[in-house]
Amino acid sequence: MRLIVMLLLLLFIAGGVVLGALNADLVGYDLAFARVQVPKGGALLAALALGWILGGLTAWLGVTTRHRRERRRAAKAVSVKASKNP
């Protein structure tokens, strides 16, 4: 299993190197306060990393708020049950 994972990892790394080498020309971005020139491969990698981070953050926040809400309901149910039974 480890060998398969290592081979897949090496395959994706090689693909990334090839993609970066084939897209070496610069792309300009105007951010209203600055102009940035980065290689296409770097821009693609930055967009991928930013999407991965924002997607993970969104999923984490969704799960965290749902768990917090369920804990609050459970605590409320326990307190109501405890107040009914003296």
PDB file of N, CA and C in Angstrom:
ATOM      1  N   MET A   1       0.827  -1.201   0.000  1.00  0.00           N
ATOM      2  CA  MET A   1       0.000   0.000   0.000  1.00  0.00           C
ATOM      3  C   MET A   1       0.872   1.265   0.000  1.00  0.00           C
ATOM      4  N   ARG A   2       1.930   1.224   0.830  1.00  0.00           N
ATOM      5  CA  ARG A   2       2.821   2.383   0.896  1.00  0.00           C
ATOM      6  C   ARG A   2       3.504   2.639  -0.434  1.00  0.00           C
ATOM      7  N   LEU A   3       3.852   1.568  -1.125  1.00  0.00           N
ATOM      8  CA  LEU A   3       4.514   1.698  -2.413  1.00  0.00           C
ATOM      9  C   LEU A   3       3.599   2.380  -3.428  1.00  0.00           C
ATOM     10  N   ILE A   4       2.341   2.022  -3.422  1.00  0.00           N
ATOM     11  CA  ILE A   4       1.373   2.637  -4.339  1.00  0.00           C
ATOM     12  C   ILE A   4       1.221   4.124  -4.035  1.00  0.00           C
ATOM     13  N   VAL A   5       1.136   4.473  -2.767  1.00  0.00           N
ATOM     14  CA  VAL A   5       1.003   5.875  -2.379  1.00  0.00           C
ATOM     15  C   VAL A   5       2.245   6.663  -2.786  1.00  0.00           C
ATOM     16  N   MET A   6       3.413   6.083  -2.571  1.00  0.00           N
ATOM     17  CA  MET A   6       4.660   6.758  -2.956  1.00  0.00           C
ATOM     18  C   MET A   6       4.744   6.946  -4.468  1.00  0.00           C
ATOM     19  N   LEU A   7       4.331   5.944  -5.234  1.00  0.00           N
ATOM     20  CA  LEU A   7       4.344   6.061  -6.689  1.00  0.00           C
ATOM     21  C   LEU A   7       3.361   7.131  -7.167  1.00  0.00           C
ATOM     22  N   LEU A   8       2.183   7.175  -6.562  1.00  0.00           N
ATOM     23  CA  LEU A   8       1.212   8.218  -6.917  1.00  0.00           C
ATOM     24  C   LEU A   8       1.748   9.603  -6.579  1.00  0.00           C
ATOM     25  N   LEU A   9       2.380   9.729  -5.424  1.00  0.00           N
ATOM     26  CA  LEU A   9       2.962  11.004  -5.019  1.00  0.00           C
ATOM     27  C   LEU A   9       4.042  11.444  -6.000  1.00  0.00           C
ATOM     28  N   LEU A  10       4.914  10.533  -6.374  1.00  0.00           N
ATOM     29  CA  LEU A  10       5.957  10.853  -7.342  1.00  0.00           C
ATOM     30  C   LEU A  10       5.367  11.214  -8.710  1.00  0.00           C
ATOM     31  N   LEU A  11       4.303  10.543  -9.089  1.00  0.00           N
ATOM     32  CA  LEU A  11       3.629  10.849 -10.356  1.00  0.00           C
ATOM     33  C   LEU A  11       3.071  12.267 -10.347  1.00  0.00           C
ATOM     34  N   PHE A  12       2.430  12.654  -9.258  1.00  0.00           N
ATOM     35  CA  PHE A  12       1.869  14.004  -9.169  1.00  0.00           C
ATOM     36  C   PHE A  12       2.957  15.065  -9.074  1.00  0.00           C
ATOM     37  N   ILE A  13       4.042  14.759  -8.390  1.00  0.00           N
ATOM     38  CA  ILE A  13       5.159  15.707  -8.322  1.00  0.00           C
ATOM     39  C   ILE A  13       5.756  15.904  -9.709  1.00  0.00           C
ATOM     40  N   ALA A  14       5.945  14.803 -10.438  1.00  0.00           N
ATOM     41  CA  ALA A  14       6.484  14.905 -11.801  1.00  0.00           C
ATOM     42  C   ALA A  14       5.528  15.693 -12.696  1.00  0.00           C
ATOM     43  N   GLY A  15       4.239  15.455 -12.555  1.00  0.00           N
ATOM     44  CA  GLY A  15       3.259  16.220 -13.325  1.00  0.00           C
ATOM     45  C   GLY A  15       3.312  17.699 -13.002  1.00  0.00           C
ATOM     46  N   GLY A  16       3.497  18.033 -11.739  1.00  0.00           N
ATOM     47  CA  GLY A  16       3.606  19.433 -11.336  1.00  0.00           C
ATOM     48  C   GLY A  16       4.845  20.099 -11.890  1.00  0.00           C
ATOM     49  N   VAL A  17       5.952  19.364 -11.903  1.00  0.00           N
ATOM     50  CA  VAL A  17       7.193  19.903 -12.462  1.00  0.00           C
ATOM     51  C   VAL A  17       7.031  20.151 -13.958  1.00  0.00           C
ATOM     52  N   VAL A  18       6.426  19.201 -14.657  1.00  0.00           N
ATOM     53  CA  VAL A  18       6.210  19.361 -16.097  1.00  0.00           C
ATOM     54  C   VAL A  18       5.258  20.526 -16.357  1.00  0.00           C
ATOM     55  N   LEU A  19       4.183  20.616 -15.604  1.00  0.00           N
ATOM     56  CA  LEU A  19       3.234  21.714 -15.775  1.00  0.00           C
ATOM     57  C   LEU A  19       3.900  23.064 -15.530  1.00  0.00           C
ATOM     58  N   GLY A  20       4.719  23.147 -14.499  1.00  0.00           N
ATOM     59  CA  GLY A  20       5.427  24.391 -14.209  1.00  0.00           C
ATOM     60  C   GLY A  20       6.438  24.747 -15.285  1.00  0.00           C
ATOM     61  N   ALA A  21       7.107  23.746 -15.824  1.00  0.00           N
ATOM     62  CA  ALA A  21       8.101  24.009 -16.866  1.00  0.00           C
ATOM     63  C   ALA A  21       7.440  24.445 -18.171  1.00  0.00           C
ATOM     64  N   LEU A  22       6.300  23.870 -18.488  1.00  0.00           N
ATOM     65  CA  LEU A  22       5.615  24.228 -19.731  1.00  0.00           C
ATOM     66  C   LEU A  22       4.906  25.571 -19.649  1.00  0.00           C
ATOM     67  N   ASN A  23       4.625  26.047 -18.457  1.00  0.00           N
ATOM     68  CA  ASN A  23       3.923  27.317 -18.262  1.00  0.00           C
ATOM     69  C   ASN A  23       4.817  28.307 -17.522  1.00  0.00           C
ATOM     70  N   ALA A  24       6.005  28.552 -18.061  1.00  0.00           N
ATOM     71  CA  ALA A  24       6.974  29.394 -17.376  1.00  0.00           C
ATOM     72  C   ALA A  24       6.785  30.881 -17.662  1.00  0.00           C
ATOM     73  N   ASP A  25       5.992  31.251 -18.677  1.00  0.00           N
ATOM     74  CA  ASP A  25       5.845  32.673 -18.987  1.00  0.00           C
ATOM     75  C   ASP A  25       5.061  33.395 -17.899  1.00  0.00           C
ATOM     76  N   LEU A  26       5.269  34.694 -17.817  1.00  0.00           N
ATOM     77  CA  LEU A  26       4.710  35.494 -16.731  1.00  0.00           C
ATOM     78  C   LEU A  26       3.278  35.930 -17.030  1.00  0.00           C
ATOM     79  N   VAL A  27       2.507  36.027 -15.982  1.00  0.00           N
ATOM     80  CA  VAL A  27       1.135  36.527 -16.036  1.00  0.00           C
ATOM     81  C   VAL A  27       1.075  37.743 -15.128  1.00  0.00           C
ATOM     82  N   GLY A  28       0.474  38.824 -15.623  1.00  0.00           N
ATOM     83  CA  GLY A  28       0.370  40.044 -14.824  1.00  0.00           C
ATOM     84  C   GLY A  28      -0.982  40.154 -14.148  1.00  0.00           C
ATOM     85  N   TYR A  29      -0.978  40.555 -12.898  1.00  0.00           N
ATOM     86  CA  TYR A  29      -2.204  40.788 -12.129  1.00  0.00           C
ATOM     87  C   TYR A  29      -2.185  42.211 -11.601  1.00  0.00           C
ATOM     88  N   ASP A  30      -3.296  42.908 -11.780  1.00  0.00           N
ATOM     89  CA  ASP A  30      -3.449  44.259 -11.252  1.00  0.00           C
ATOM     90  C   ASP A  30      -4.364  44.171 -10.038  1.00  0.00           C
ATOM     91  N   LEU A  31      -3.822  44.428  -8.864  1.00  0.00           N
ATOM     92  CA  LEU A  31      -4.575  44.299  -7.613  1.00  0.00           C
ATOM     93  C   LEU A  31      -5.098  45.640  -7.103  1.00  0.00           C
ATOM     94  N   ALA A  32      -5.163  46.642  -7.951  1.00  0.00           N
ATOM     95  CA  ALA A  32      -5.652  47.985  -7.653  1.00  0.00           C
ATOM     96  C   ALA A  32      -4.659  48.796  -6.824  1.00  0.00           C
ATOM     97  N   PHE A  33      -3.855  48.158  -6.007  1.00  0.00           N
ATOM     98  CA  PHE A  33      -2.849  48.880  -5.236  1.00  0.00           C
ATOM     99  C   PHE A  33      -1.437  48.433  -5.614  1.00  0.00           C
ATOM    100  N   ALA A  34      -1.340  47.375  -6.398  1.00  0.00           N
ATOM    101  CA  ALA A  34      -0.036  46.884  -6.840  1.00  0.00           C
ATOM    102  C   ALA A  34      -0.213  46.033  -8.089  1.00  0.00           C
ATOM    103  N   ARG A  35       0.832  45.986  -8.886  1.00  0.00           N
ATOM    104  CA  ARG A  35       0.866  45.112 -10.057  1.00  0.00           C
ATOM    105  C   ARG A  35       1.850  43.990  -9.769  1.00  0.00           C
ATOM    106  N   VAL A  36       1.436  42.769 -10.026  1.00  0.00           N
ATOM    107  CA  VAL A  36       2.256  41.610  -9.728  1.00  0.00           C
ATOM    108  C   VAL A  36       2.440  40.793 -11.005  1.00  0.00           C
ATOM    109  N   GLN A  37       3.659  40.359 -11.256  1.00  0.00           N
ATOM    110  CA  GLN A  37       3.956  39.476 -12.382  1.00  0.00           C
ATOM    111  C   GLN A  37       4.483  38.160 -11.816  1.00  0.00           C
ATOM    112  N   VAL A  38       3.764  37.071 -12.021  1.00  0.00           N
ATOM    113  CA  VAL A  38       4.173  35.758 -11.526  1.00  0.00           C
ATOM    114  C   VAL A  38       4.096  34.749 -12.671  1.00  0.00           C
ATOM    115  N   PRO A  39       4.864  33.674 -12.600  1.00  0.00           N
ATOM    116  CA  PRO A  39       4.756  32.626 -13.611  1.00  0.00           C
ATOM    117  C   PRO A  39       3.384  31.948 -13.555  1.00  0.00           C
ATOM    118  N   LYS A  40       2.932  31.434 -14.683  1.00  0.00           N
ATOM    119  CA  LYS A  40       1.623  30.774 -14.727  1.00  0.00           C
ATOM    120  C   LYS A  40       1.545  29.606 -13.755  1.00  0.00           C
ATOM    121  N   GLY A  41       2.602  28.825 -13.676  1.00  0.00           N
ATOM    122  CA  GLY A  41       2.620  27.685 -12.756  1.00  0.00           C
ATOM    123  C   GLY A  41       2.490  28.129 -11.307  1.00  0.00           C
ATOM    124  N   GLY A  42       3.158  29.227 -10.948  1.00  0.00           N
ATOM    125  CA  GLY A  42       3.060  29.761  -9.585  1.00  0.00           C
ATOM    126  C   GLY A  42       1.669  30.290  -9.283  1.00  0.00           C
ATOM    127  N   ALA A  43       1.068  30.952 -10.279  1.00  0.00           N
ATOM    128  CA  ALA A  43      -0.293  31.456 -10.087  1.00  0.00           C
ATOM    129  C   ALA A  43      -1.280  30.304  -9.925  1.00  0.00           C
ATOM    130  N   LEU A  44      -1.091  29.242 -10.711  1.00  0.00           N
ATOM    131  CA  LEU A  44      -1.957  28.071 -10.595  1.00  0.00           C
ATOM    132  C   LEU A  44      -1.784  27.396  -9.242  1.00  0.00           C
ATOM    133  N   LEU A  45      -0.548  27.266  -8.798  1.00  0.00           N
ATOM    134  CA  LEU A  45      -0.281  26.658  -7.495  1.00  0.00           C
ATOM    135  C   LEU A  45      -0.855  27.503  -6.359  1.00  0.00           C
ATOM    136  N   ALA A  46      -0.723  28.818  -6.452  1.00  0.00           N
ATOM    137  CA  ALA A  46      -1.265  29.708  -5.421  1.00  0.00           C
ATOM    138  C   ALA A  46      -2.793  29.619  -5.380  1.00  0.00           C
ATOM    139  N   ALA A  47      -3.431  29.576  -6.553  1.00  0.00           N
ATOM    140  CA  ALA A  47      -4.894  29.466  -6.596  1.00  0.00           C
ATOM    141  C   ALA A  47      -5.350  28.132  -6.020  1.00  0.00           C
ATOM    142  N   LEU A  48      -4.623  27.068  -6.334  1.00  0.00           N
ATOM    143  CA  LEU A  48      -4.957  25.750  -5.801  1.00  0.00           C
ATOM    144  C   LEU A  48      -4.814  25.715  -4.283  1.00  0.00           C
ATOM    145  N   ALA A  49      -3.711  26.258  -3.772  1.00  0.00           N
ATOM    146  CA  ALA A  49      -3.477  26.272  -2.327  1.00  0.00           C
ATOM    147  C   ALA A  49      -4.516  27.131  -1.601  1.00  0.00           C
ATOM    148  N   LEU A  50      -4.836  28.288  -2.171  1.00  0.00           N
ATOM    149  CA  LEU A  50      -5.831  29.163  -1.559  1.00  0.00           C
ATOM    150  C   LEU A  50      -7.205  28.500  -1.534  1.00  0.00           C
ATOM    151  N   GLY A  51      -7.582  27.847  -2.624  1.00  0.00           N
ATOM    152  CA  GLY A  51      -8.858  27.128  -2.653  1.00  0.00           C
ATOM    153  C   GLY A  51      -8.901  25.991  -1.668  1.00  0.00           C
ATOM    154  N   TRP A  52      -7.793  25.278  -1.535  1.00  0.00           N
ATOM    155  CA  TRP A  52      -7.723  24.168  -0.595  1.00  0.00           C
ATOM    156  C   TRP A  52      -7.865  24.671   0.839  1.00  0.00           C
ATOM    157  N   ILE A  53      -7.179  25.761   1.159  1.00  0.00           N
ATOM    158  CA  ILE A  53      -7.239  26.321   2.509  1.00  0.00           C
ATOM    159  C   ILE A  53      -8.630  26.868   2.809  1.00  0.00           C
ATOM    160  N   LEU A  54      -9.200  27.626   1.883  1.00  0.00           N
ATOM    161  CA  LEU A  54     -10.532  28.192   2.118  1.00  0.00           C
ATOM    162  C   LEU A  54     -11.607  27.109   2.187  1.00  0.00           C
ATOM    163  N   GLY A  55     -11.491  26.081   1.359  1.00  0.00           N
ATOM    164  CA  GLY A  55     -12.442  24.970   1.418  1.00  0.00           C
ATOM    165  C   GLY A  55     -12.347  24.218   2.735  1.00  0.00           C
ATOM    166  N   GLY A  56     -11.130  23.962   3.192  1.00  0.00           N
ATOM    167  CA  GLY A  56     -10.944  23.291   4.477  1.00  0.00           C
ATOM    168  C   GLY A  56     -11.452  24.124   5.641  1.00  0.00           C
ATOM    169  N   LEU A  57     -11.207  25.419   5.580  1.00  0.00           N
ATOM    170  CA  LEU A  57     -11.684  26.314   6.634  1.00  0.00           C
ATOM    171  C   LEU A  57     -13.210  26.351   6.671  1.00  0.00           C
ATOM    172  N   THR A  58     -13.834  26.401   5.512  1.00  0.00           N
ATOM    173  CA  THR A  58     -15.296  26.405   5.439  1.00  0.00           C
ATOM    174  C   THR A  58     -15.876  25.109   5.993  1.00  0.00           C
ATOM    175  N   ALA A  59     -15.299  23.978   5.611  1.00  0.00           N
ATOM    176  CA  ALA A  59     -15.780  22.690   6.120  1.00  0.00           C
ATOM    177  C   ALA A  59     -15.587  22.594   7.627  1.00  0.00           C
ATOM    178  N   TRP A  60     -14.433  23.043   8.117  1.00  0.00           N
ATOM    179  CA  TRP A  60     -14.167  22.986   9.556  1.00  0.00           C
ATOM    180  C   TRP A  60     -15.146  23.854  10.332  1.00  0.00           C
ATOM    181  N   LEU A  61     -15.393  25.057   9.843  1.00  0.00           N
ATOM    182  CA  LEU A  61     -16.331  25.944  10.532  1.00  0.00           C
ATOM    183  C   LEU A  61     -17.743  25.368  10.536  1.00  0.00           C
ATOM    184  N   GLY A  62     -18.153  24.750   9.430  1.00  0.00           N
ATOM    185  CA  GLY A  62     -19.480  24.144   9.366  1.00  0.00           C
ATOM    186  C   GLY A  62     -19.639  23.015  10.359  1.00  0.00           C
ATOM    187  N   VAL A  63     -18.636  22.164  10.460  1.00  0.00           N
ATOM    188  CA  VAL A  63     -18.697  21.041  11.402  1.00  0.00           C
ATOM    189  C   VAL A  63     -18.636  21.548  12.833  1.00  0.00           C
ATOM    190  N   THR A  64     -17.785  22.521  13.096  1.00  0.00           N
ATOM    191  CA  THR A  64     -17.625  23.050  14.442  1.00  0.00           C
ATOM    192  C   THR A  64     -18.921  23.695  14.942  1.00  0.00           C
ATOM    193  N   THR A  65     -19.562  24.500  14.103  1.00  0.00           N
ATOM    194  CA  THR A  65     -20.796  25.156  14.543  1.00  0.00           C
ATOM    195  C   THR A  65     -21.913  24.137  14.741  1.00  0.00           C
ATOM    196  N   ARG A  66     -21.960  23.100  13.896  1.00  0.00           N
ATOM    197  CA  ARG A  66     -22.991  22.078  14.068  1.00  0.00           C
ATOM    198  C   ARG A  66     -22.777  21.319  15.378  1.00  0.00           C
ATOM    199  N   HIS A  67     -21.524  20.974  15.689  1.00  0.00           N
ATOM    200  CA  HIS A  67     -21.244  20.277  16.948  1.00  0.00           C
ATOM    201  C   HIS A  67     -21.558  21.154  18.148  1.00  0.00           C
ATOM    202  N   ARG A  68     -21.238  22.428  18.050  1.00  0.00           N
ATOM    203  CA  ARG A  68     -21.519  23.344  19.143  1.00  0.00           C
ATOM    204  C   ARG A  68     -23.034  23.435  19.391  1.00  0.00           C
ATOM    205  N   ARG A  69     -23.798  23.510  18.302  1.00  0.00           N
ATOM    206  CA  ARG A  69     -25.253  23.592  18.416  1.00  0.00           C
ATOM    207  C   ARG A  69     -25.812  22.309  19.029  1.00  0.00           C
ATOM    208  N   GLU A  70     -25.305  21.140  18.619  1.00  0.00           N
ATOM    209  CA  GLU A  70     -25.773  19.869  19.182  1.00  0.00           C
ATOM    210  C   GLU A  70     -25.414  19.740  20.653  1.00  0.00           C
ATOM    211  N   ARG A  71     -24.219  20.186  21.036  1.00  0.00           N
ATOM    212  CA  ARG A  71     -23.833  20.163  22.454  1.00  0.00           C
ATOM    213  C   ARG A  71     -24.732  21.053  23.288  1.00  0.00           C
ATOM    214  N   ARG A  72     -25.068  22.236  22.742  1.00  0.00           N
ATOM    215  CA  ARG A  72     -25.942  23.162  23.462  1.00  0.00           C
ATOM    216  C   ARG A  72     -27.330  22.547  23.666  1.00  0.00           C
ATOM    217  N   ARG A  73     -27.853  21.891  22.623  1.00  0.00           N
ATOM    218  CA  ARG A  73     -29.172  21.241  22.754  1.00  0.00           C
ATOM    219  C   ARG A  73     -29.121  20.099  23.768  1.00  0.00           C
ATOM    220  N   ALA A  74     -28.047  19.325  23.742  1.00  0.00           N
ATOM    221  CA  ALA A  74     -27.921  18.210  24.682  1.00  0.00           C
ATOM    222  C   ALA A  74     -27.806  18.723  26.109  1.00  0.00           C
ATOM    223  N   ALA A  75     -27.044  19.775  26.325  1.00  0.00           N
ATOM    224  CA  ALA A  75     -26.906  20.338  27.668  1.00  0.00           C
ATOM    225  C   ALA A  75     -28.235  20.904  28.156  1.00  0.00           C
ATOM    226  N   LYS A  76     -28.966  21.528  27.247  1.00  0.00           N
ATOM    227  CA  LYS A  76     -30.271  22.079  27.612  1.00  0.00           C
ATOM    228  C   LYS A  76     -31.243  20.959  27.978  1.00  0.00           C
ATOM    229  N   ALA A  77     -31.214  19.861  27.216  1.00  0.00           N
ATOM    230  CA  ALA A  77     -32.097  18.728  27.510  1.00  0.00           C
ATOM    231  C   ALA A  77     -31.747  18.097  28.850  1.00  0.00           C
ATOM    232  N   VAL A  78     -30.469  18.003  29.158  1.00  0.00           N
ATOM    233  CA  VAL A  78     -30.046  17.432  30.442  1.00  0.00           C
ATOM    234  C   VAL A  78     -30.464  18.343  31.587  1.00  0.00           C
ATOM    235  N   SER A  79     -30.320  19.663  31.411  1.00  0.00           N
ATOM    236  CA  SER A  79     -30.700  20.577  32.493  1.00  0.00           C
ATOM    237  C   SER A  79     -32.205  20.579  32.708  1.00  0.00           C
ATOM    238  N   VAL A  80     -32.985  20.479  31.640  1.00  0.00           N
ATOM    239  CA  VAL A  80     -34.456  20.417  31.782  1.00  0.00           C
ATOM    240  C   VAL A  80     -34.846  19.133  32.477  1.00  0.00           C
ATOM    241  N   LYS A  81     -34.211  18.022  32.108  1.00  0.00           N
ATOM    242  CA  LYS A  81     -34.493  16.733  32.715  1.00  0.00           C
ATOM    243  C   LYS A  81     -34.110  16.734  34.191  1.00  0.00           C
ATOM    244  N   ALA A  82     -32.978  17.363  34.534  1.00  0.00           N
ATOM    245  CA  ALA A  82     -32.517  17.403  35.922  1.00  0.00           C
ATOM    246  C   ALA A  82     -33.438  18.291  36.771  1.00  0.00           C
ATOM    247  N   SER A  83     -33.969  19.356  36.184  1.00  0.00           N
ATOM    248  CA  SER A  83     -34.849  20.254  36.969  1.00  0.00           C
ATOM    249  C   SER A  83     -36.218  19.619  37.210  1.00  0.00           C
ATOM    250  N   LYS A  84     -36.655  18.692  36.354  1.00  0.00           N
ATOM    251  CA  LYS A  84     -37.940  18.020  36.550  1.00  0.00           C
ATOM    252  C   LYS A  84     -37.854  16.938  37.609  1.00  0.00           C
ATOM    253  N   ASN A  85     -36.673  16.320  37.755  1.00  0.00           N
ATOM    254  CA  ASN A  85     -36.493  15.259  38.759  1.00  0.00           C
ATOM    255  C   ASN A  85     -35.701  15.805  39.941  1.00  0.00           C
ATOM    256  N   PRO A  86     -36.404  16.137  41.061  1.00  0.00           N
ATOM    257  CA  PRO A  86     -35.679  16.683  42.222  1.00  0.00           C
ATOM    258  C   PRO A  86     -34.939  15.651  43.003  1.00  0.00           C
TER     259      PRO A  86
END
